[in-house]
Tab-separated table of C-alpha atoms in Angstrom:
chain	number	residue	atom	x	y	z
A	1	MET	CA	101.310	31.130	-148.259
A	2	HIS	CA	104.781	31.132	-146.847
A	3	ARG	CA	103.637	33.796	-144.186
A	4	GLN	CA	101.572	32.024	-142.735
A	5	ARG	CA	103.768	28.853	-142.700
A	6	VAL	CA	106.514	31.567	-140.676
A	7	ILE	CA	103.796	32.246	-138.330
A	8	GLY	CA	102.730	28.603	-137.477
A	9	GLY	CA	105.697	27.321	-136.663
A	10	LEU	CA	106.672	30.795	-134.592
A	11	ILE	CA	103.383	29.886	-132.301
A	12	LEU	CA	104.076	25.942	-132.235
A	13	LEU	CA	108.182	27.285	-131.267
A	14	ALA	CA	106.468	29.107	-128.576
A	15	ALA	CA	104.092	26.588	-127.403
A	16	ILE	CA	107.174	23.831	-127.556
A	17	ALA	CA	108.834	26.477	-125.292
A	18	ILE	CA	106.407	27.258	-122.857
A	19	ALA	CA	105.549	23.930	-122.002
A	20	ALA	CA	109.116	23.232	-121.301
A	21	LEU	CA	109.096	26.559	-119.272
A	22	LEU	CA	106.506	24.579	-117.345
A	23	ILE	CA	107.611	21.178	-116.442
A	24	PHE	CA	110.864	23.211	-115.577
A	25	VAL	CA	110.217	25.013	-113.368
A	26	ARG	CA	107.304	22.767	-111.974
A	27	SER	CA	107.430	21.622	-107.871
A	28	GLY	CA	107.710	17.756	-107.391
A	29	PRO	CA	104.755	16.153	-105.634
A	30	GLU	CA	104.546	16.372	-101.922
A	31	GLU	CA	105.501	13.141	-99.972
A	32	LYS	CA	103.311	12.014	-97.287
A	33	PRO	CA	103.483	8.908	-94.742
A	34	THR	CA	102.440	5.618	-95.304
A	35	GLU	CA	99.122	5.404	-93.447
A	36	GLU	CA	98.372	1.964	-91.826
A	37	ASN	CA	94.966	-0.121	-91.577
A	38	ILE	CA	94.553	-0.223	-88.042
A	39	PRO	CA	90.784	-1.632	-87.846
A	40	LEU	CA	88.196	0.010	-86.074
A	41	VAL	CA	86.514	-2.108	-82.817
A	42	GLN	CA	83.936	-1.868	-80.041
A	43	ALA	CA	85.142	-2.697	-76.878
A	44	GLU	CA	84.335	-1.818	-73.191
A	45	PRO	CA	85.804	-2.272	-69.620
A	46	LEU	CA	84.849	-5.730	-67.648
A	47	GLU	CA	83.308	-5.247	-64.901
A	48	ILE	CA	85.201	-6.372	-61.720
A	49	ARG	CA	83.551	-8.083	-58.449
A	50	SER	CA	84.301	-9.889	-55.444
A	51	GLY	CA	82.125	-12.153	-53.368
A	52	ASN	CA	79.683	-14.834	-53.778
A	53	LEU	CA	78.697	-16.333	-57.108
A	54	MET	CA	75.515	-16.067	-57.770
A	55	VAL	CA	74.860	-19.476	-59.623
A	56	GLN	CA	72.291	-18.515	-62.608
A	57	GLY	CA	69.124	-20.879	-64.028
A	58	ALA	CA	65.289	-21.175	-64.383
A	59	GLY	CA	62.756	-23.264	-63.948
A	60	THR	CA	59.110	-24.296	-63.477
A	61	VAL	CA	56.896	-22.983	-60.201
A	62	ARG	CA	55.100	-25.913	-58.854
A	63	ALA	CA	52.762	-26.387	-55.662
A	64	ARG	CA	54.098	-28.315	-52.653
A	65	GLU	CA	51.449	-29.916	-51.596
A	66	GLU	CA	48.645	-30.984	-54.112
A	67	LEU	CA	45.706	-33.136	-53.231
A	68	THR	CA	42.830	-34.228	-54.711
A	69	LEU	CA	39.246	-34.050	-53.137
A	70	SER	CA	36.922	-36.863	-52.713
A	71	ALA	CA	33.572	-38.064	-50.571
A	72	GLU	CA	34.569	-41.294	-48.346
A	73	VAL	CA	31.187	-42.411	-47.837
A	74	ALA	CA	28.712	-42.118	-49.969
A	75	GLY	CA	25.376	-39.558	-49.361
A	76	LYS	CA	23.626	-36.787	-50.595
A	77	LEU	CA	25.583	-33.462	-50.758
A	78	VAL	CA	23.244	-31.001	-48.540
A	79	TYR	CA	25.934	-28.120	-48.275
A	80	VAL	CA	28.672	-26.994	-50.375
A	81	ASN	CA	31.021	-23.841	-49.684
A	82	PRO	CA	30.487	-20.849	-51.480
A	83	ARG	CA	34.499	-20.340	-51.298
A	84	PHE	CA	34.838	-23.992	-53.242
A	85	ARG	CA	35.016	-23.022	-56.312
A	86	GLU	CA	38.260	-22.533	-58.370
A	87	GLY	CA	40.657	-19.847	-58.397
A	88	GLN	CA	39.250	-19.371	-54.693
A	89	ARG	CA	40.869	-19.345	-51.123
A	90	VAL	CA	40.293	-21.491	-48.782
A	91	ALA	CA	41.616	-21.077	-45.068
A	92	ARG	CA	43.033	-24.408	-43.267
A	93	GLY	CA	40.528	-26.110	-41.355
A	94	ALA	CA	37.079	-24.631	-43.477
A	95	THR	CA	33.862	-26.739	-44.129
A	96	LEU	CA	33.889	-27.736	-47.717
A	97	PHE	CA	30.947	-29.899	-48.677
A	98	ARG	CA	28.957	-31.869	-46.171
A	99	ILE	CA	27.102	-34.919	-46.834
A	100	ASP	CA	23.478	-35.917	-45.478
A	101	THR	CA	24.011	-37.896	-41.520
A	102	SER	CA	20.845	-38.950	-41.670
A	103	ASP	CA	21.540	-42.739	-42.267
A	104	TYR	CA	25.473	-41.775	-40.055
A	105	ARG	CA	23.613	-40.915	-37.165
A	106	ASN	CA	21.491	-44.020	-37.156
A	107	ALA	CA	23.834	-46.229	-36.866
A	108	VAL	CA	25.755	-43.930	-34.255
A	109	GLN	CA	22.831	-44.981	-32.072
A	110	THR	CA	22.631	-48.599	-32.765
A	111	ALA	CA	26.108	-49.118	-32.219
A	112	GLN	CA	25.765	-47.551	-29.137
A	113	ALA	CA	22.763	-49.891	-28.077
A	114	ASP	CA	24.863	-52.581	-29.261
A	115	VAL	CA	27.804	-51.860	-27.033
A	116	ALA	CA	25.158	-51.352	-23.812
A	117	SER	CA	23.892	-54.493	-24.279
A	118	GLN	CA	26.996	-56.152	-24.618
A	119	ASN	CA	28.204	-54.279	-21.418
A	120	VAL	CA	25.241	-56.500	-19.759
A	121	ALA	CA	26.233	-58.996	-21.324
A	122	VAL	CA	29.498	-59.000	-19.828
A	123	LEU	CA	28.751	-58.297	-16.660
A	124	GLU	CA	26.530	-61.367	-16.028
A	125	ALA	CA	28.612	-63.460	-17.331
A	126	ARG	CA	30.970	-62.155	-14.829
A	127	GLU	CA	29.104	-62.740	-11.926
A	128	GLU	CA	28.116	-66.662	-13.077
A	129	VAL	CA	31.755	-66.880	-13.154
A	130	ALA	CA	32.168	-66.543	-9.107
A	131	LEU	CA	28.956	-68.266	-9.080
A	132	ALA	CA	31.429	-71.263	-10.550
A	133	LYS	CA	33.695	-71.096	-8.582
A	134	ALA	CA	32.391	-70.896	-5.067
A	135	GLU	CA	30.631	-73.817	-5.851
A	136	ILE	CA	33.644	-75.602	-7.298
A	137	ALA	CA	35.383	-74.570	-3.884
A	138	ARG	CA	32.627	-75.600	-1.929
A	139	PHE	CA	33.020	-78.989	-3.180
A	140	GLN	CA	36.645	-79.508	-3.081
A	141	GLU	CA	35.948	-78.350	-0.071
A	142	ARG	CA	33.652	-81.031	1.082
A	143	ALA	CA	36.316	-83.684	-0.606
A	144	ALA	CA	39.189	-82.964	1.066
A	145	SER	CA	37.095	-84.720	4.372
A	146	SER	CA	37.369	-88.008	5.913
A	147	SER	CA	34.038	-88.183	7.274
A	148	ALA	CA	31.197	-90.505	6.096
A	149	TYR	CA	29.034	-87.400	5.255
A	150	ALA	CA	31.195	-85.013	4.162
A	151	SER	CA	30.629	-84.623	0.894
A	152	VAL	CA	26.400	-83.898	2.171
A	153	ASP	CA	25.284	-80.574	1.739
A	154	SER	CA	24.299	-79.409	5.185
A	155	SER	CA	20.530	-78.466	3.866
A	156	ASP	CA	20.161	-81.705	2.539
A	157	TYR	CA	18.789	-83.156	5.264
A	158	ALA	CA	17.511	-86.440	2.329
A	159	ALA	CA	21.009	-87.451	2.395
A	160	ARG	CA	21.317	-87.494	6.228
A	161	ILE	CA	18.925	-90.302	7.168
A	162	LEU	CA	20.738	-93.078	4.859
A	163	PRO	CA	22.062	-95.892	5.844
A	164	PRO	CA	26.189	-95.631	6.789
A	165	ASP	CA	27.499	-97.578	4.203
A	166	GLU	CA	25.929	-96.838	1.344
A	167	LEU	CA	27.294	-93.009	2.007
A	168	ALA	CA	30.784	-95.376	2.879
A	169	LYS	CA	30.288	-96.982	-1.483
A	170	SER	CA	31.921	-93.558	-2.121
A	171	GLN	CA	34.551	-94.209	0.685
A	172	GLY	CA	37.778	-95.935	-1.149
A	173	THR	CA	39.093	-99.170	-0.548
A	174	ASN	CA	41.322	-99.601	2.398
A	175	GLY	CA	39.628	-96.572	4.540
A	176	GLN	CA	41.130	-93.754	1.597
A	177	THR	CA	39.419	-91.247	0.132
A	178	ALA	CA	39.270	-91.379	-3.722
A	179	ASN	CA	40.775	-88.572	-5.792
A	180	ALA	CA	39.080	-85.777	-6.735
A	181	ALA	CA	38.342	-85.296	-10.319
A	182	PRO	CA	40.385	-82.306	-12.178
A	183	THR	CA	37.766	-78.903	-12.976
A	184	ASN	CA	36.314	-79.118	-16.413
A	185	GLY	CA	36.846	-75.490	-17.767
A	186	LEU	CA	33.111	-75.145	-18.975
A	187	ALA	CA	32.204	-75.583	-14.842
A	188	THR	CA	34.103	-72.669	-14.536
A	189	ARG	CA	32.409	-70.510	-16.982
A	190	GLU	CA	35.528	-68.724	-18.099
A	191	PRO	CA	34.715	-69.233	-21.454
A	192	GLN	CA	31.596	-67.979	-21.387
A	193	LEU	CA	33.074	-64.494	-19.731
A	194	GLN	CA	35.817	-64.850	-23.270
A	195	SER	CA	32.775	-64.924	-25.516
A	196	ALA	CA	30.913	-62.049	-24.143
A	197	ARG	CA	33.756	-59.492	-23.272
A	198	ALA	CA	34.986	-60.199	-27.311
A	199	ALA	CA	31.064	-60.043	-28.352
A	200	LEU	CA	31.524	-56.141	-26.776
A	201	ARG	CA	34.283	-54.829	-28.897
A	202	ARG	CA	32.935	-55.958	-31.563
A	203	ALA	CA	30.386	-54.045	-30.521
A	204	GLN	CA	32.670	-51.255	-29.717
A	205	ALA	CA	34.688	-51.337	-32.952
A	206	GLN	CA	31.581	-51.106	-35.102
A	207	LEU	CA	30.560	-48.164	-32.299
A	208	ALA	CA	34.228	-46.643	-33.919
A	209	ASP	CA	33.116	-47.199	-37.742
A	210	ALA	CA	30.222	-45.786	-36.944
A	211	GLN	CA	31.141	-42.443	-35.531
A	212	THR	CA	34.073	-42.120	-38.042
A	213	ALA	CA	31.665	-42.445	-40.689
A	214	LEU	CA	29.578	-39.487	-39.361
A	215	ARG	CA	32.632	-37.810	-38.978
A	216	ARG	CA	33.661	-37.842	-42.757
A	217	THR	CA	30.338	-36.477	-44.123
A	218	THR	CA	32.643	-33.417	-43.341
A	219	VAL	CA	35.324	-32.574	-45.876
A	220	ARG	CA	36.907	-29.972	-44.193
A	221	ALA	CA	40.375	-28.131	-45.955
A	222	PRO	CA	43.929	-30.094	-44.654
A	223	PHE	CA	45.708	-26.700	-45.001
A	224	SER	CA	45.403	-23.131	-46.499
A	225	GLY	CA	45.596	-23.015	-49.962
A	226	VAL	CA	43.485	-22.169	-53.418
A	227	VAL	CA	41.044	-24.581	-55.402
A	228	ARG	CA	42.596	-25.824	-58.760
A	229	SER	CA	38.983	-27.224	-59.980
A	230	GLU	CA	35.642	-28.258	-58.856
A	231	GLU	CA	33.343	-30.795	-59.842
A	232	ILE	CA	29.995	-31.190	-57.189
A	233	ALA	CA	27.144	-29.213	-56.853
A	234	LEU	CA	24.660	-28.752	-53.762
A	235	GLY	CA	22.215	-31.665	-54.158
A	236	SER	CA	24.104	-34.477	-55.874
A	237	TYR	CA	25.061	-37.907	-55.108
A	238	VAL	CA	28.414	-38.785	-54.529
A	239	ALA	CA	30.463	-42.053	-54.064
A	240	PRO	CA	33.191	-43.418	-51.987
A	241	GLY	CA	36.590	-42.458	-53.214
A	242	GLN	CA	35.153	-40.003	-56.265
A	243	ALA	CA	36.611	-37.051	-57.194
A	244	LEU	CA	35.414	-34.049	-56.150
A	245	GLY	CA	37.812	-31.457	-56.826
A	246	SER	CA	41.366	-30.536	-56.100
A	247	MET	CA	42.994	-28.032	-54.386
A	248	VAL	CA	47.035	-27.116	-54.199
A	249	GLY	CA	48.868	-25.622	-50.621
A	250	THR	CA	49.954	-21.734	-50.906
A	251	ALA	CA	52.019	-21.409	-47.502
A	252	ASP	CA	55.059	-22.814	-49.360
A	253	PHE	CA	55.976	-22.958	-53.386
A	254	GLU	CA	58.888	-24.619	-55.398
A	255	ALA	CA	60.765	-23.681	-58.268
A	256	VAL	CA	62.446	-26.556	-59.858
A	257	ILE	CA	65.844	-25.258	-61.135
A	258	PRO	CA	68.262	-27.805	-63.443
A	259	LEU	CA	71.580	-27.278	-63.261
A	260	SER	CA	74.507	-28.489	-64.881
A	261	GLU	CA	77.211	-30.573	-62.931
A	262	SER	CA	79.981	-27.137	-63.231
A	263	GLU	CA	77.455	-25.776	-62.281
A	264	ALA	CA	76.029	-27.695	-59.119
A	265	ALA	CA	79.820	-27.404	-57.975
A	266	LEU	CA	79.962	-23.984	-57.594
A	267	ILE	CA	77.709	-24.539	-54.492
A	268	PRO	CA	79.916	-26.050	-51.713
A	269	ALA	CA	77.212	-27.091	-49.399
A	270	LEU	CA	74.694	-28.650	-52.059
A	271	TRP	CA	75.329	-31.709	-50.332
A	272	ARG	CA	75.937	-31.808	-46.792
A	273	PRO	CA	72.643	-31.477	-45.237
A	274	GLY	CA	72.380	-29.116	-41.933
A	275	SER	CA	75.591	-27.026	-43.163
A	276	GLY	CA	73.706	-24.052	-43.200
A	277	ARG	CA	70.396	-23.012	-45.258
A	278	ILE	CA	71.669	-21.763	-49.540
A	279	GLU	CA	69.969	-18.343	-49.864
A	280	ALA	CA	68.348	-18.138	-53.164
A	281	SER	CA	65.997	-15.730	-55.153
A	282	VAL	CA	63.127	-15.881	-57.741
A	283	TYR	CA	62.591	-13.173	-60.597
A	284	SER	CA	59.456	-13.099	-62.335
A	285	ASP	CA	57.819	-10.730	-64.728
A	286	TYR	CA	54.397	-9.324	-64.620
A	287	GLY	CA	52.986	-6.144	-66.747
A	288	GLY	CA	56.419	-5.145	-67.597
A	289	THR	CA	57.951	-4.920	-64.358
A	290	ARG	CA	60.420	-7.604	-62.275
A	291	TYR	CA	59.658	-8.928	-59.174
A	292	ARG	CA	61.577	-10.990	-56.781
A	293	TRP	CA	60.781	-13.823	-54.415
A	294	GLN	CA	63.635	-14.770	-51.564
A	295	ALA	CA	63.827	-18.787	-51.141
A	296	TYR	CA	66.359	-20.972	-50.401
A	297	VAL	CA	67.547	-24.460	-51.089
A	298	ASP	CA	65.129	-27.347	-49.433
A	299	ARG	CA	67.405	-29.830	-52.019
A	300	ALA	CA	68.625	-31.660	-55.077
A	301	SER	CA	68.462	-34.491	-56.412
A	302	ASN	CA	70.124	-37.927	-56.367
A	303	VAL	CA	69.026	-38.911	-59.724
A	304	LEU	CA	69.967	-37.488	-62.987
A	305	ASN	CA	67.206	-35.741	-65.182
A	306	PRO	CA	67.208	-39.176	-67.674
A	307	GLN	CA	66.743	-36.208	-70.738
A	308	THR	CA	68.648	-32.898	-70.324
A	309	ARG	CA	71.472	-34.952	-67.774
A	310	THR	CA	71.272	-32.209	-65.458
A	311	ILE	CA	70.919	-32.229	-61.451
A	312	ASP	CA	67.374	-30.626	-60.411
A	313	VAL	CA	68.177	-28.296	-57.484
A	314	PHE	CA	64.590	-27.606	-54.846
A	315	LEU	CA	64.237	-24.197	-54.400
A	316	ARG	CA	61.131	-23.524	-51.859
A	317	ILE	CA	59.290	-20.246	-51.834
A	318	PRO	CA	57.664	-19.037	-47.835
A	319	ASN	CA	54.922	-16.999	-48.820
A	320	PRO	CA	54.639	-17.209	-52.474
A	321	LEU	CA	51.208	-15.331	-52.428
A	322	ARG	CA	52.167	-12.343	-50.371
A	323	GLY	CA	53.849	-10.763	-53.061
A	324	GLY	CA	57.546	-9.967	-54.161
A	325	ALA	CA	59.455	-6.972	-54.260
A	326	PRO	CA	60.219	-4.465	-57.652
A	327	ALA	CA	64.124	-6.805	-58.863
A	328	VAL	CA	65.356	-2.665	-59.761
A	329	THR	CA	65.150	0.166	-58.093
A	330	GLN	CA	62.513	2.702	-59.539
A	331	LYS	CA	64.225	5.546	-61.456
A	332	GLN	CA	63.620	8.789	-60.335
A	333	GLY	CA	59.619	9.701	-61.485
A	334	GLN	CA	58.777	6.428	-61.987
A	335	LYS	CA	56.227	4.960	-60.482
A	336	SER	CA	57.088	2.429	-57.434
A	337	GLU	CA	55.202	-0.669	-57.608
A	338	GLY	CA	53.719	-0.925	-53.695
A	339	ALA	CA	52.737	-4.138	-51.440
A	340	SER	CA	48.944	-3.797	-52.961
A	341	GLY	CA	50.373	-3.900	-56.695
A	342	ALA	CA	52.963	-7.097	-56.106
A	343	PRO	CA	51.603	-9.877	-57.846
A	344	PRO	CA	51.491	-13.049	-56.268
A	345	LEU	CA	54.236	-15.763	-57.562
A	346	PHE	CA	51.492	-17.764	-59.709
A	347	VAL	CA	51.701	-21.949	-60.022
A	348	GLY	CA	53.150	-22.746	-63.983
A	349	SER	CA	54.808	-19.539	-64.061
A	350	PHE	CA	58.520	-19.659	-65.819
A	351	VAL	CA	61.104	-18.154	-63.499
A	352	ASP	CA	64.519	-17.161	-63.567
A	353	ALA	CA	66.744	-18.031	-60.055
A	354	GLU	CA	70.017	-17.102	-58.531
A	355	ILE	CA	71.608	-19.345	-55.651
A	356	THR	CA	74.245	-18.355	-53.484
A	357	GLY	CA	77.807	-20.189	-54.087
A	358	ARG	CA	80.861	-20.333	-53.222
A	359	ALA	CA	82.825	-17.202	-52.496
A	360	LEU	CA	85.834	-15.831	-54.770
A	361	ASP	CA	88.621	-12.782	-53.611
A	362	ARG	CA	87.968	-11.610	-57.550
A	363	TYR	CA	85.636	-12.821	-60.929
A	364	ALA	CA	85.049	-10.990	-63.663
A	365	VAL	CA	81.411	-10.236	-65.722
A	366	LEU	CA	81.946	-11.107	-69.326
A	367	PRO	CA	79.534	-10.260	-72.318
A	368	LEU	CA	78.553	-12.957	-74.161
A	369	ALA	CA	79.230	-11.509	-77.360
A	370	ALA	CA	83.183	-11.144	-76.130
A	371	LEU	CA	83.180	-14.875	-75.731
A	372	ARG	CA	84.759	-16.303	-78.613
A	373	PRO	CA	85.807	-19.798	-79.423
A	374	GLY	CA	87.688	-22.120	-78.210
A	375	ASN	CA	87.131	-19.571	-74.445
A	376	GLN	CA	88.726	-17.285	-75.807
A	377	ILE	CA	88.305	-13.225	-74.899
A	378	TRP	CA	90.238	-9.974	-77.106
A	379	LEU	CA	91.507	-7.624	-74.725
A	380	VAL	CA	93.121	-4.494	-75.539
A	381	ARG	CA	96.060	-3.311	-73.840
A	382	ASP	CA	98.141	-0.315	-74.977
A	383	GLY	CA	96.026	-0.065	-78.560
A	384	LYS	CA	97.199	-3.466	-79.381
A	385	LEU	CA	95.203	-7.041	-79.296
A	386	ARG	CA	95.650	-9.474	-76.904
A	387	ILE	CA	94.192	-13.225	-76.929
A	388	VAL	CA	93.311	-14.850	-74.159
A	389	LYS	CA	91.771	-17.548	-72.740
A	390	VAL	CA	89.818	-17.648	-69.992
A	391	ASN	CA	88.371	-19.876	-67.418
A	392	ILE	CA	84.147	-20.349	-67.407
A	393	PHE	CA	82.620	-20.161	-64.128
A	394	GLN	CA	79.537	-19.874	-65.060
A	395	ARG	CA	78.068	-19.151	-69.221
A	396	THR	CA	74.170	-17.767	-69.370
A	397	ASP	CA	72.687	-16.818	-72.304
A	398	THR	CA	73.998	-12.953	-71.555
A	399	GLN	CA	76.794	-13.362	-69.443
A	400	ALA	CA	79.401	-15.471	-68.448
A	401	LEU	CA	81.472	-15.242	-65.145
A	402	ILE	CA	85.354	-16.088	-65.761
A	403	SER	CA	88.125	-16.012	-63.914
A	404	THR	CA	90.379	-12.527	-63.736
A	405	ALA	CA	93.648	-14.947	-64.264
A	406	GLY	CA	95.844	-13.066	-67.220
A	407	LEU	CA	93.740	-9.986	-67.379
A	408	GLY	CA	95.098	-7.445	-65.903
A	409	ALA	CA	94.179	-4.520	-63.273
A	410	LYS	CA	91.531	-3.182	-65.727
A	411	PRO	CA	90.505	-5.254	-68.233
A	412	VAL	CA	89.145	-3.838	-71.195
A	413	VAL	CA	87.007	-6.656	-73.633
A	414	ILE	CA	86.573	-6.098	-77.925
A	415	LEU	CA	82.398	-7.122	-78.462
A	416	GLY	CA	82.749	-6.678	-82.554
A	417	ALA	CA	84.166	-9.801	-84.235
A	418	LEU	CA	87.294	-9.143	-86.738
A	419	LYS	CA	87.745	-10.620	-90.255
A	420	THR	CA	91.400	-11.844	-88.893
A	421	ALA	CA	93.209	-11.493	-85.595
A	422	THR	CA	96.305	-11.446	-84.466
A	423	ASP	CA	97.658	-10.893	-81.247
A	424	GLY	CA	99.866	-7.669	-80.890
A	425	GLN	CA	98.027	-6.130	-83.739
A	426	LYS	CA	97.452	-2.390	-83.166
A	427	ILE	CA	93.430	-1.763	-83.120
A	428	ARG	CA	91.072	1.291	-82.798
A	429	ILE	CA	88.620	1.786	-80.196
A	430	ALA	CA	85.134	3.286	-82.017
A	431	GLU	CA	83.732	6.174	-80.066
A	432	ASP	CA	80.800	5.094	-78.335
A	433	ARG	CA	77.389	5.966	-79.617
A	434	GLN	CA	76.208	7.771	-77.299
A	435	ASP	CA	78.766	9.591	-76.510
A	436	ALA	CA	79.448	11.163	-79.562
A	437	ALA	CA	75.176	12.127	-79.709
A	438	LYS	CA	76.123	13.682	-76.761
A	439	PRO	CA	75.725	17.830	-77.371
A	440	LYS	CA	79.602	19.355	-76.545
A	441	PRO	CA	79.439	22.618	-74.296
A	442	ALA	CA	79.223	25.437	-75.904
A	443	ALA	CA	82.075	27.931	-76.726
A	444	GLU	CA	82.543	30.670	-74.151
A	445	LYS	CA	82.283	34.403	-75.062
A	446	PRO	CA	84.851	36.716	-74.754
A	447	LYS	CA	84.763	38.893	-71.476
A	448	GLY	CA	85.050	42.029	-73.520
A	449	SER	CA	81.960	40.778	-76.179
A	450	LYS	CA	79.625	42.618	-74.224
A	451	THR	CA	80.842	45.907	-73.664
A	452	THR	CA	82.179	46.505	-77.565
A	453	GLN	CA	78.574	45.344	-78.650
A	454	GLY	CA	77.042	48.717	-75.808
A	455	LYS	CA	79.793	50.889	-77.682
A	456	THR	CA	78.506	49.862	-81.223
A	457	LYS	CA	75.048	50.860	-80.435
A	458	GLY	CA	75.852	53.801	-78.876
A	459	ALA	CA	77.771	55.376	-81.674
A	460	GLN	CA	74.947	54.278	-84.200
A	461	SER	CA	72.700	56.316	-81.913
A	462	VAL	CA	75.674	59.391	-82.088
A	463	ALA	CA	75.291	58.707	-85.992
A	464	LYS	CA	71.253	58.866	-85.733
A	465	LYS	CA	71.767	62.154	-83.883
A	466	SER	CA	73.789	63.711	-86.265
A	467	GLY	CA	72.079	63.366	-88.872
A	468	ALA	CA	68.569	64.408	-87.381
A	469	ASP	CA	70.828	67.770	-86.899
A	470	GLY	CA	71.713	67.512	-90.297
A	471	ALA	CA	68.308	67.343	-92.018
A	472	LYS	CA	66.693	70.614	-89.892
């Protein structure tokens, strides 16, 4: 028992000695520098542009000319143009429908007969006026003579055989002739001539009305356009003022683009008529392709929109049915949309617009994700974050046009969010995923690898040949 205790004590002392030796000869922990917690951010360089600002907006296309077709006279429809159907195009001056003309032709003939009759009446009245004036002239000439027989016509023989004392009764006292009575207006028959002329003018007006009504039996298209709606059928009876359809003109469309006051201020010539055409572009999507139509500013409203408090700018779009051009350049191998595949611009479609604004030497295009509250952005300079306040020219749903004051030569803006951002803090820029996904180029093989491989194959063939000789 005593021996076992001695052995146990020795083992314990040996273990303590080994532990003490290990503690004495151990090396100290490796010291590492303190790692800084530098945030990782997504960033990209800003696009710097120069030239005219493109004021962007959105609106709705509407027809510049639109009318409701109706009949001006009553009657039965005897002809309807086959192209007078909803969605069809009709040319300017084309006959759309025609009303029965029988009654109106008869009215024209009746009015023509009345005009001819009144012409005869005017001619008769004119001749009667001439005769009456001649009679009055002869009477006044005889009344001016001092002879007792001056008032007697040369063909009135009965008066000539009357005693001179009877004729003397017509003489005035003291041998003077009585003053002639003033001429009566009815004696010249001028009122009858004026009445005949008035009746002629009335007949001519009735003839003009009858001819106008006859022309109105045929309704023609006032301009080239598209039929929006039609509500007539061959053989139906129409009344004056009855709506028979509607059509829109296709020579020009217009797009109403609401702009804020700050955006409208970027177009210097907007309120100066005659200062030159302000160019614009209209964009619309069709079948997954974006198309562009050339346009220009036609006018701007002088009244604010009461609902949106914006200024309505009207863009005129010439030849909207000709088809737009693709707004982007087609990539290699992608099918290009030709003129036959380009769609027309549709009335009522929602479009985006770009209006040429004022010219600037430099301005930047900022992604909207990089804009911070208070019109601030975060820039990366020498691995540090810099907070810069910018002046915004225009803001859309995806980007903002800003001034380049304080941005530097080649600004790089931070897109992602940070929990805390202080001016001057260190940051790291994350590698773009697309760049990281690109395969790295393979390492070049040593120039002598091909020769070494050839030597190895030669050695193997020699060894095989030696073995075969030994087997023999």
